[in-house]
mmCIF file of C-alpha atoms in Angstrom:
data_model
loop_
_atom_site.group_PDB
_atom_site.id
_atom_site.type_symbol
_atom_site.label_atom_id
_atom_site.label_comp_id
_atom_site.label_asym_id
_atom_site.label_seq_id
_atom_site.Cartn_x
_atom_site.Cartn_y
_atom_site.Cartn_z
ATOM 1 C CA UNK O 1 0.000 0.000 0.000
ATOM 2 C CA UNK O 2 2.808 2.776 0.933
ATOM 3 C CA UNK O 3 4.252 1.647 -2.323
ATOM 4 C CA UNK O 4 1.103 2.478 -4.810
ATOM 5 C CA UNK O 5 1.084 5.212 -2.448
ATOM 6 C CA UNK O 6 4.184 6.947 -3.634
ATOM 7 C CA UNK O 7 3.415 6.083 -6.959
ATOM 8 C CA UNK O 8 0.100 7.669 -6.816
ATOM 9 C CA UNK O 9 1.719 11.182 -5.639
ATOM 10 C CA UNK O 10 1.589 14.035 -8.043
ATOM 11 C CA UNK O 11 -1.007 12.369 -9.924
ATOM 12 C CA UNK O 12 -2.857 14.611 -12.694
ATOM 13 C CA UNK O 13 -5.682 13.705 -14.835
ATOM 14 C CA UNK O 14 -6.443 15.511 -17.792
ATOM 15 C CA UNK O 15 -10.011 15.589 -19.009
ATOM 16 C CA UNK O 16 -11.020 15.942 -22.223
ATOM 17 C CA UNK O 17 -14.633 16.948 -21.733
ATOM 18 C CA UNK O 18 -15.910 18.476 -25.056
ATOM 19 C CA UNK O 19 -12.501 19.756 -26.444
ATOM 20 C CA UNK O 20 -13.657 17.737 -29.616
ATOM 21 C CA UNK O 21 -15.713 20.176 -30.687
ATOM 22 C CA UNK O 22 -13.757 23.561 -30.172
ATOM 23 C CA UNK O 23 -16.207 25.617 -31.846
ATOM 24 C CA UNK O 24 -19.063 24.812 -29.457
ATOM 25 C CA UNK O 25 -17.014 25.763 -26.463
ATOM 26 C CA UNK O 26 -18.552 28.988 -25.639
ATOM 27 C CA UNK O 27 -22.577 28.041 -26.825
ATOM 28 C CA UNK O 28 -21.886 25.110 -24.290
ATOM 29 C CA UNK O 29 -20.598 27.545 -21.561
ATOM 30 C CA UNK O 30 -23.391 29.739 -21.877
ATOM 31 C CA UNK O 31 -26.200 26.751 -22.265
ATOM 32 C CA UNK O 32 -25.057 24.783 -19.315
ATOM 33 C CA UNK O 33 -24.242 28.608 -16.832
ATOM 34 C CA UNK O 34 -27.739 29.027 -17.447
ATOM 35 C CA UNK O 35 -29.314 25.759 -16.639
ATOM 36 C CA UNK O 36 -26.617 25.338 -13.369
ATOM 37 C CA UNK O 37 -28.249 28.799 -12.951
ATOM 38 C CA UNK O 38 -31.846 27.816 -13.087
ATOM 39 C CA UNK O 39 -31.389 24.537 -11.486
ATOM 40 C CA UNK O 40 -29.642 26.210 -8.197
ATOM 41 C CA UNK O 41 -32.744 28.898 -8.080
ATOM 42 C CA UNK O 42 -35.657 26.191 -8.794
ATOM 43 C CA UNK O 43 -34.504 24.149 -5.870
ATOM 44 C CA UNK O 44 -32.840 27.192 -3.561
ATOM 45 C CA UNK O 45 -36.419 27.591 -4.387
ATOM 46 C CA UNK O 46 -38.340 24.613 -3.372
ATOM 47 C CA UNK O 47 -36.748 23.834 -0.411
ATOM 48 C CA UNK O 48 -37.559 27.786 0.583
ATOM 49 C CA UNK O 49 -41.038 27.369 -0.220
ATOM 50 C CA UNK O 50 -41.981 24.292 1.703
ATOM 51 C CA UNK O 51 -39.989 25.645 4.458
ATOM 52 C CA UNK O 52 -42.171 29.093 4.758
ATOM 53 C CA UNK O 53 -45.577 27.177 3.746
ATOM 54 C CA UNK O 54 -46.702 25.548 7.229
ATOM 55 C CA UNK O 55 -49.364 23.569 4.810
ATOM 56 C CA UNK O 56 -46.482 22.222 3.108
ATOM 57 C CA UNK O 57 -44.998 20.973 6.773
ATOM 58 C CA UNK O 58 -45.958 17.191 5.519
ATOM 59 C CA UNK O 59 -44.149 13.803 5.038
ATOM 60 C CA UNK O 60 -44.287 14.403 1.068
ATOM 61 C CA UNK O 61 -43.422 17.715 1.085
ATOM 62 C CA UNK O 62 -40.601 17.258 3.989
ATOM 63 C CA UNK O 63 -39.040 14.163 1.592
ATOM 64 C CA UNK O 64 -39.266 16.836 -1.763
ATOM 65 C CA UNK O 65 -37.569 19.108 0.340
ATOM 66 C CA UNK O 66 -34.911 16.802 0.726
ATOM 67 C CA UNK O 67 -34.724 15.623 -2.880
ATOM 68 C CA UNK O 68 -34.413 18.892 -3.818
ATOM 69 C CA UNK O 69 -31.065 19.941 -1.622
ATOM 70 C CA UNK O 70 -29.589 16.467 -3.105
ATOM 71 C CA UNK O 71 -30.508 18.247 -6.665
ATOM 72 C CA UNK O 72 -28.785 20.606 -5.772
ATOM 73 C CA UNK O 73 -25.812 19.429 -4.363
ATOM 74 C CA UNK O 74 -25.182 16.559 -6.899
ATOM 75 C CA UNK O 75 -25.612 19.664 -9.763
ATOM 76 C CA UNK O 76 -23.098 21.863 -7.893
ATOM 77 C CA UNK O 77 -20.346 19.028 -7.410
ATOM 78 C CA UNK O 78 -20.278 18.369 -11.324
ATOM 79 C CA UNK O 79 -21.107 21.884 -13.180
ATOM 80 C CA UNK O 80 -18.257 24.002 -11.832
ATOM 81 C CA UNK O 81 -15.903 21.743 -12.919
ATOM 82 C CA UNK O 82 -17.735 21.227 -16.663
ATOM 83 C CA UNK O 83 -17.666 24.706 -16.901
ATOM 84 C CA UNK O 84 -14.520 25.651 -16.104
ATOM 85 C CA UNK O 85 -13.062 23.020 -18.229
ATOM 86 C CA UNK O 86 -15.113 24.981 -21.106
ATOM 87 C CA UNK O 87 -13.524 28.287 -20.761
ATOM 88 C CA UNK O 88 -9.892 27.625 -19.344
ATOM 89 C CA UNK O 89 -6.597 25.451 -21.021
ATOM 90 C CA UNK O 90 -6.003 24.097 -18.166
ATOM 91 C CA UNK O 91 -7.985 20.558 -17.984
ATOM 92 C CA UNK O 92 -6.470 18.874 -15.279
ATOM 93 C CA UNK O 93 -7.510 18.032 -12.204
ATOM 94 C CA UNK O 94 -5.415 16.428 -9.226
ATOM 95 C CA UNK O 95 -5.886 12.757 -7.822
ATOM 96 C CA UNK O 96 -7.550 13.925 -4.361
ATOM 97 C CA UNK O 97 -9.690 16.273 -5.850
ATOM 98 C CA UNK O 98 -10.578 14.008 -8.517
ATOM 99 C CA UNK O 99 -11.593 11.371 -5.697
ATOM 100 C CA UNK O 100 -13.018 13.943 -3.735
ATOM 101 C CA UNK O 101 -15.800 14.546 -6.819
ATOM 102 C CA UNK O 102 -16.309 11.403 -7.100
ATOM 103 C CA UNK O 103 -17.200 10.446 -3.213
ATOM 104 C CA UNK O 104 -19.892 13.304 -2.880
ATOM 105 C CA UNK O 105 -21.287 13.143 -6.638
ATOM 106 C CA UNK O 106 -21.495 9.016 -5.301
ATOM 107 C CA UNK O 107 -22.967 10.009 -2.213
ATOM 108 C CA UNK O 108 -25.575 12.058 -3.816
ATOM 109 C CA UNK O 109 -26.943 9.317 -6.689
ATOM 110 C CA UNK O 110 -27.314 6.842 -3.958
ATOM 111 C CA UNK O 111 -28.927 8.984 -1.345
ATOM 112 C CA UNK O 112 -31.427 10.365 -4.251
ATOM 113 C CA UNK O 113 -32.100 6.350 -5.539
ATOM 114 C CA UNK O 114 -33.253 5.515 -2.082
ATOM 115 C CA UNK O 115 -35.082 9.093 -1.121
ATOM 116 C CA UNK O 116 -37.450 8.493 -4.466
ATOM 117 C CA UNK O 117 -37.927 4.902 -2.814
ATOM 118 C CA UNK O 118 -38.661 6.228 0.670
ATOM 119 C CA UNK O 119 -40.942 8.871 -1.565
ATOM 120 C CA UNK O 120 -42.782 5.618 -3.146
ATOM 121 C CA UNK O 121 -43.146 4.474 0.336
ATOM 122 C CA UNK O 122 -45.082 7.919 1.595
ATOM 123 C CA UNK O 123 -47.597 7.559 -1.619
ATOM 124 C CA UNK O 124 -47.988 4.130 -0.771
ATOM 125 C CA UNK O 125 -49.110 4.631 3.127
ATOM 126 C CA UNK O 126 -50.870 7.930 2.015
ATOM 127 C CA UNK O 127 -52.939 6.395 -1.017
ATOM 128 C CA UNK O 128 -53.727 2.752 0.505
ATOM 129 C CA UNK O 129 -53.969 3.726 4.409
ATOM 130 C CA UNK O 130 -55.029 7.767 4.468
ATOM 131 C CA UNK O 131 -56.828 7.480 7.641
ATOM 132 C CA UNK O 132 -53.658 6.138 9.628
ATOM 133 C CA UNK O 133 -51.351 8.520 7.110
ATOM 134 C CA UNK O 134 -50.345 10.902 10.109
ATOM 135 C CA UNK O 135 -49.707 8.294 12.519
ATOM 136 C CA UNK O 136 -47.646 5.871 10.577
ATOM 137 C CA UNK O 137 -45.492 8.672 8.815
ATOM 138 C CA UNK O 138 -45.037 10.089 11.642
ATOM 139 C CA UNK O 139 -42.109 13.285 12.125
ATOM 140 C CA UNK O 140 -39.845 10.564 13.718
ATOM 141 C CA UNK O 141 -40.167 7.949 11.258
ATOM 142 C CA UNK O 142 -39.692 10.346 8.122
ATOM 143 C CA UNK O 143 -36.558 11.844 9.895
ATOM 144 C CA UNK O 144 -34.931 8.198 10.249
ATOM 145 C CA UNK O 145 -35.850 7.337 6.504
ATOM 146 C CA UNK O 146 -34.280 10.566 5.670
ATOM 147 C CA UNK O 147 -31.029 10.025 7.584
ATOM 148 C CA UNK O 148 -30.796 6.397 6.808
ATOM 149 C CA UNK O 149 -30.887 7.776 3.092
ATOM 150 C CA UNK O 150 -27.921 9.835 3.608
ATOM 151 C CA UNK O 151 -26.094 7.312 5.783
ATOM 152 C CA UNK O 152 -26.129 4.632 3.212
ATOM 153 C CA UNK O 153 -24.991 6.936 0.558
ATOM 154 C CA UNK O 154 -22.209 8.242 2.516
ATOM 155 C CA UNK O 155 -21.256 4.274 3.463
ATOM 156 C CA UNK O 156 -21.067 3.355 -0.545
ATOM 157 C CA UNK O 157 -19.543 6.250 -1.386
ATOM 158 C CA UNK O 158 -16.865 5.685 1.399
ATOM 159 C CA UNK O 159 -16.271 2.402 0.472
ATOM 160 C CA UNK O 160 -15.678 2.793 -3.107
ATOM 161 C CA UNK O 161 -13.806 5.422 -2.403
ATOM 162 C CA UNK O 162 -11.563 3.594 -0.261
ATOM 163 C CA UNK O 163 -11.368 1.050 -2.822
ATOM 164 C CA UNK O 164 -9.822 3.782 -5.524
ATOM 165 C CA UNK O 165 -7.376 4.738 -3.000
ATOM 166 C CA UNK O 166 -6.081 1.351 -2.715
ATOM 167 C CA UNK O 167 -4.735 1.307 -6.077
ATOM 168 C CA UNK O 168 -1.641 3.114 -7.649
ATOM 169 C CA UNK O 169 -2.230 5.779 -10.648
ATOM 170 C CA UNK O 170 -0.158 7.093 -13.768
ATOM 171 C CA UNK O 171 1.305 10.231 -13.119
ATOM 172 C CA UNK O 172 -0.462 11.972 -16.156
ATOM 173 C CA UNK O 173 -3.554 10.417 -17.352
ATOM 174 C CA UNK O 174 -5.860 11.930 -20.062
ATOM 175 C CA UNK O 175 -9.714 10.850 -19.584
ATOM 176 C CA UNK O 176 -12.161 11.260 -22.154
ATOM 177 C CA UNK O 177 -14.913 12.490 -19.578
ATOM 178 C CA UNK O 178 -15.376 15.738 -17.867
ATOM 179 C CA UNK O 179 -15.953 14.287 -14.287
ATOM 180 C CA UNK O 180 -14.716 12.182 -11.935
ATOM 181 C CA UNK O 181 -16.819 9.444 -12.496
ATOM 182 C CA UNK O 182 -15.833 5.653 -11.056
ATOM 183 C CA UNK O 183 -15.143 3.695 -14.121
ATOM 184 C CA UNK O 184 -13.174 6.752 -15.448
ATOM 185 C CA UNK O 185 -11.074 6.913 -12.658
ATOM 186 C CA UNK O 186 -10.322 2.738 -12.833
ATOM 187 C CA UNK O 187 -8.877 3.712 -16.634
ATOM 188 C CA UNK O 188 -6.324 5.769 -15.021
ATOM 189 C CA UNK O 189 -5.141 3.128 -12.685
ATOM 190 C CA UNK O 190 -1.696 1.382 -13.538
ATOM 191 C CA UNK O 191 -2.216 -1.449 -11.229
ATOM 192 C CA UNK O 192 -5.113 -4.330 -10.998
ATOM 193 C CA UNK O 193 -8.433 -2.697 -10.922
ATOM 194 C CA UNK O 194 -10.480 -6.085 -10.725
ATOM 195 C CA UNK O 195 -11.794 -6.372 -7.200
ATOM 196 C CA UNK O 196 -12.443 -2.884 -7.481
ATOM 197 C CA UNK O 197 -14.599 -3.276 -10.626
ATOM 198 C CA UNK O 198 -16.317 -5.966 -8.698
ATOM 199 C CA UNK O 199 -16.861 -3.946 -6.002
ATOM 200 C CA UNK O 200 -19.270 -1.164 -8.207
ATOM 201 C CA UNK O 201 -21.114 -3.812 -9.708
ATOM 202 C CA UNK O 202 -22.026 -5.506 -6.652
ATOM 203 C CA UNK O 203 -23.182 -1.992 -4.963
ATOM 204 C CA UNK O 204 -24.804 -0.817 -7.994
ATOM 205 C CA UNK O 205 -26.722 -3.911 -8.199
ATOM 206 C CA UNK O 206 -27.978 -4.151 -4.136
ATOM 207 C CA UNK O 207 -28.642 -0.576 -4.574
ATOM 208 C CA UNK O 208 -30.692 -0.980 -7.943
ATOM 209 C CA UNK O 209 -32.316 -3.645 -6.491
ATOM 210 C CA UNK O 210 -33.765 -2.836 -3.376
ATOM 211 C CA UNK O 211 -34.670 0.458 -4.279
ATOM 212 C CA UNK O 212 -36.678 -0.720 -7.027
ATOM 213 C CA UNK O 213 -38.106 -3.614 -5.522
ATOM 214 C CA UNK O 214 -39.506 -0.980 -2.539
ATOM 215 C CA UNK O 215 -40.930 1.237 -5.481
ATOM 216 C CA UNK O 216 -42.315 -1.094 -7.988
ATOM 217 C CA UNK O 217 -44.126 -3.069 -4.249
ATOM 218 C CA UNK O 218 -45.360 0.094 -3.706
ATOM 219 C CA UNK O 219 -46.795 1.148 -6.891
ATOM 220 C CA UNK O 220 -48.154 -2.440 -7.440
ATOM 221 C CA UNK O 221 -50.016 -2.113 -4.176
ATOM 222 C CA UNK O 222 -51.243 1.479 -4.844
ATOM 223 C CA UNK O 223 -52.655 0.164 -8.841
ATOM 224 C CA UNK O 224 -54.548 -2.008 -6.995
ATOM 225 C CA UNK O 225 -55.909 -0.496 -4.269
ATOM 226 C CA UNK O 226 -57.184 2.256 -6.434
ATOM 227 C CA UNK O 227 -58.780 -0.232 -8.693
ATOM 228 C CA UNK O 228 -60.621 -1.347 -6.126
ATOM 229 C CA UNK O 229 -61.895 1.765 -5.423
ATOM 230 C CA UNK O 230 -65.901 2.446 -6.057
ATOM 231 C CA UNK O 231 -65.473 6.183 -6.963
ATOM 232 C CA UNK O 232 -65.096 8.191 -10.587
ATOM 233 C CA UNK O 233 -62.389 9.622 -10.971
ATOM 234 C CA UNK O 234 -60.131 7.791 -8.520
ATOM 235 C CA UNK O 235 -57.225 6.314 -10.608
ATOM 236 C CA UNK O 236 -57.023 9.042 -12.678
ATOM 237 C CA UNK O 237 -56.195 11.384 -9.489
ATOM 238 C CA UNK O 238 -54.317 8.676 -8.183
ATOM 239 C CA UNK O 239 -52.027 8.878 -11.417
ATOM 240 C CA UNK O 240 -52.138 12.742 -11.096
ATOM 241 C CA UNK O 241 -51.003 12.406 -7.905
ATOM 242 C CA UNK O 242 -48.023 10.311 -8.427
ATOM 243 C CA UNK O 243 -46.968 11.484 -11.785
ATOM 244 C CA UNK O 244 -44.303 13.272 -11.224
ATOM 245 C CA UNK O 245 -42.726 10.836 -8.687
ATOM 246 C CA UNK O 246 -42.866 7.834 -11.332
ATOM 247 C CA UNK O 247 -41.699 10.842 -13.925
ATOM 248 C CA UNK O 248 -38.531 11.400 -11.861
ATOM 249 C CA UNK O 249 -38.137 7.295 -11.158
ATOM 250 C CA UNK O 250 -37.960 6.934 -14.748
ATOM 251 C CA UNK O 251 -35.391 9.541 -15.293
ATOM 252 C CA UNK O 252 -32.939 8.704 -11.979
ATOM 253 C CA UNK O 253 -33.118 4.646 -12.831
ATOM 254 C CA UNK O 254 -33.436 4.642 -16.659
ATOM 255 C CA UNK O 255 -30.099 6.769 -16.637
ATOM 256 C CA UNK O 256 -28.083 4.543 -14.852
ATOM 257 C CA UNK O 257 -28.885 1.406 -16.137
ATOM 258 C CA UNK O 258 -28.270 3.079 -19.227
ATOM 259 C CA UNK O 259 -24.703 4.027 -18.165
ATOM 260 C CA UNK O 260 -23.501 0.949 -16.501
ATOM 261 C CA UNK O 261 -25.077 -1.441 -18.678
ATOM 262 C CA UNK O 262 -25.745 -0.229 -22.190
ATOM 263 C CA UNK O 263 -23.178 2.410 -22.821
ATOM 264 C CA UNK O 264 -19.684 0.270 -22.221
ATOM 265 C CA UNK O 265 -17.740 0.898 -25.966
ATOM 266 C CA UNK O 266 -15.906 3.217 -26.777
ATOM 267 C CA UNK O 267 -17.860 4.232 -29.585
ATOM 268 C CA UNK O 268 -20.828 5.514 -27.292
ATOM 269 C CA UNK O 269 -17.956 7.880 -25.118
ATOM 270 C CA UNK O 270 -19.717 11.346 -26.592
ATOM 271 C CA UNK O 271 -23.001 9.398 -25.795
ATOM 272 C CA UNK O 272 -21.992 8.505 -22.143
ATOM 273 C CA UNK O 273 -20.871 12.171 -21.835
ATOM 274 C CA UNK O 274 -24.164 13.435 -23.053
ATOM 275 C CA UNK O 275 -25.817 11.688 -21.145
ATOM 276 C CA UNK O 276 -24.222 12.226 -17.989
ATOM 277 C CA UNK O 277 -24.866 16.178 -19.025
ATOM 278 C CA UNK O 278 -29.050 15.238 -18.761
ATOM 279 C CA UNK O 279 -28.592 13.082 -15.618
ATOM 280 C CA UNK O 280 -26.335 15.949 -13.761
ATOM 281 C CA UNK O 281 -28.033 19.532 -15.095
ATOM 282 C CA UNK O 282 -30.785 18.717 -16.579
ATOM 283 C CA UNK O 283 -32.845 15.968 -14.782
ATOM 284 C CA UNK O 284 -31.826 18.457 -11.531
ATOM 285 C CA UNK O 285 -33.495 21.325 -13.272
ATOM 286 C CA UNK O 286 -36.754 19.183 -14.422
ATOM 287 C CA UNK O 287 -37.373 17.813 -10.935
ATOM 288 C CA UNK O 288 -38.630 20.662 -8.892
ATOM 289 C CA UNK O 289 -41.185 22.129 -12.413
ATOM 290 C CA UNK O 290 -42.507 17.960 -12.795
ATOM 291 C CA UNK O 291 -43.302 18.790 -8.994
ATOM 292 C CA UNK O 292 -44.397 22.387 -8.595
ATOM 293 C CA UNK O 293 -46.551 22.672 -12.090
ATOM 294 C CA UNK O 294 -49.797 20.973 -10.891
ATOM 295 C CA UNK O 295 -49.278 21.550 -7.228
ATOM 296 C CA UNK O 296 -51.530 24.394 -5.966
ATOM 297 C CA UNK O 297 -50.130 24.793 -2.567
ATOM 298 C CA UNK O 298 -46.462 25.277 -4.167
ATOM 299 C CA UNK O 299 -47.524 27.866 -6.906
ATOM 300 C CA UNK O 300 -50.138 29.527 -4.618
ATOM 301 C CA UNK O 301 -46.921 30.221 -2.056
ATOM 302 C CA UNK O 302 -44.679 31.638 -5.441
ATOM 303 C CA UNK O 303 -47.457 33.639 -5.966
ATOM 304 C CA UNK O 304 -47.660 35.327 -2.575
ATOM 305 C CA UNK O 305 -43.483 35.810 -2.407
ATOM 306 C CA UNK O 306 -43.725 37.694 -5.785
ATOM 307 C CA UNK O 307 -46.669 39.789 -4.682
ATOM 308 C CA UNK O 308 -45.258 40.511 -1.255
ATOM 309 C CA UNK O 309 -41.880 41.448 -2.909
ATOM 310 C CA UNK O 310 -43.372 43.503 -5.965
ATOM 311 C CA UNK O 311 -45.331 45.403 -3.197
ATOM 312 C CA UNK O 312 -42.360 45.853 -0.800
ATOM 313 C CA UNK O 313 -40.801 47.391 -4.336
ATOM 314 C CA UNK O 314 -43.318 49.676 -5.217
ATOM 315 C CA UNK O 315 -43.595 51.400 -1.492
#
């Protein structure tokens, strides 16, 4: 170990991020500022919202909260970085801060895999048992969910971190990505990168897994339920309801299987890239509008903030 160690000092990896396509450096700066810029405000936004709202002070709304500050922190670990490697020469980025990316961007995909299961959970309880909703989500519950989320994210994230820092680097390494992400980092490593390999697979698949399993249970049960249910109108504003949620499933688990097991050649790198772009930015910035748009309570509370600060304005 003190051996990859020393080999591992000084390490630099140079990222090739979009340098491809020179021309498109600046229209990508400016594109991606703005969404980074949008996505920070929508869910700065959000979380401000449900906070000042005491009719938003609910399991669903405390668990959106939540999804919303891991939006935003996954989104501000990768976009500096993407956009400085748009405007500057300098591409490289040191081993430690390159693992450092890596652990919290890790942190935050797990954590937000199992808060949309914990959120499938709360629709389940509130949709099939809305009588004893209160008392079985109760404050304590949803605040152990919420830190068992975070816990277990910061465990896998600490253990495949650990695992990179068992092996020994090349001192100047040129990755065709423009983050730190894990397979991109095991490219860079000069010695055997096997158990390590085996040890993301193994995680992603528990982790894909069980959080699925909780969510497709829980939808399962809720489709039948509200079959069952005597009154027009119910499965349609059962659907309404839960939109969104299934909406932002589709996007958080559809995007990683598609990375870690459709996208492996090298043919598909631009593809990877691109799609890591959507997953990162994008999906971030979608989350809190699939959420807000047909929520009363949330646009009602908007509403009020821009007429109490238009009126502040005008005195």
């Amino acid at each position: 170990m003190k051996h990859q160690k020393n080999q591992s000092t000084g390490v630099l990896f140079v990222f090739l991020g979009f340098s491809e396509y020179p021309n498109l450096q600046v229209p990508l700066f400016i594109m991606f500022l703005i969404i980074y810029t949008i996505t920070v405000l929508e869910n700065l936004g959000v979380i401000l919202v449900i906070r000042i709202n005491a009719k938003l002070h609910t399991p669903m709304y405390f668990f959106l909260s939540h999804l919303s500050f891991i939006d935003l922190s996954y989104t501000t670990v990768i976009a500096p970085k993407l956009l400085d490697l748009l405007i500057t020469e300098d591409r490289s980025i040191s081993l430690k801060g390159c693992i450092a990316q890596f652990f919290f961007a890790c942190a935050c995909v797990v954590t937000q895999t199992f808060i949309l299961a914990v959120m499938a959970y709360d629709r389940f309880v509130a949709i099939c048992n809305p009588l004893l909703y209160r008392v079985a989500m109760s404050q304590r519950l949803c605040g152990l969910l919420v830190t068992g989320t975070y816990l277990w994210g910061s465990l896998c994230a600490t253990t495949l971190t650990y695992f990179l820092l068992g092996l020994s680097y090349c001192r100047s390494v040129t990755i065709n990505h423009f983050c730190c992400e894990y397979s991109a980092i095991l490219s860079a490593a000069c010695s055997d990168s096997s158990f390590s390999q085996m040890a993301i697979l193994l995680i992603c698949m528990f982790n894909e897994t069980c959080s699925l399993l909780i969510i497709i249970v829980s939808y399962v049960v809720i489709f039948i339920t509200v079959i069952k249910i005597p009154t027009k109108g119910a499965l349609q504003k059962a659907l309404s309801t839960c939109a969104p949620h299934l909406t932002a499933i589709s996007f958080c688990h559809g995007i990683i299987l598609l990375l870690y097991c459709a996208l492996k050649s090298k043919g598909s790198l631009l593809l990877v890239k691109i799609v890591t772009v959507f997953y990162s930015m994008v999906v971030p910035m979608l989350n809190p509008l699939m959420y807000s748009l047909r929520n009363k309570e949330i646009k009602e509370t908007v509403k009020k903030l821009i007429h109490i600060k238009f009126v502040s304005h005008s005195l």
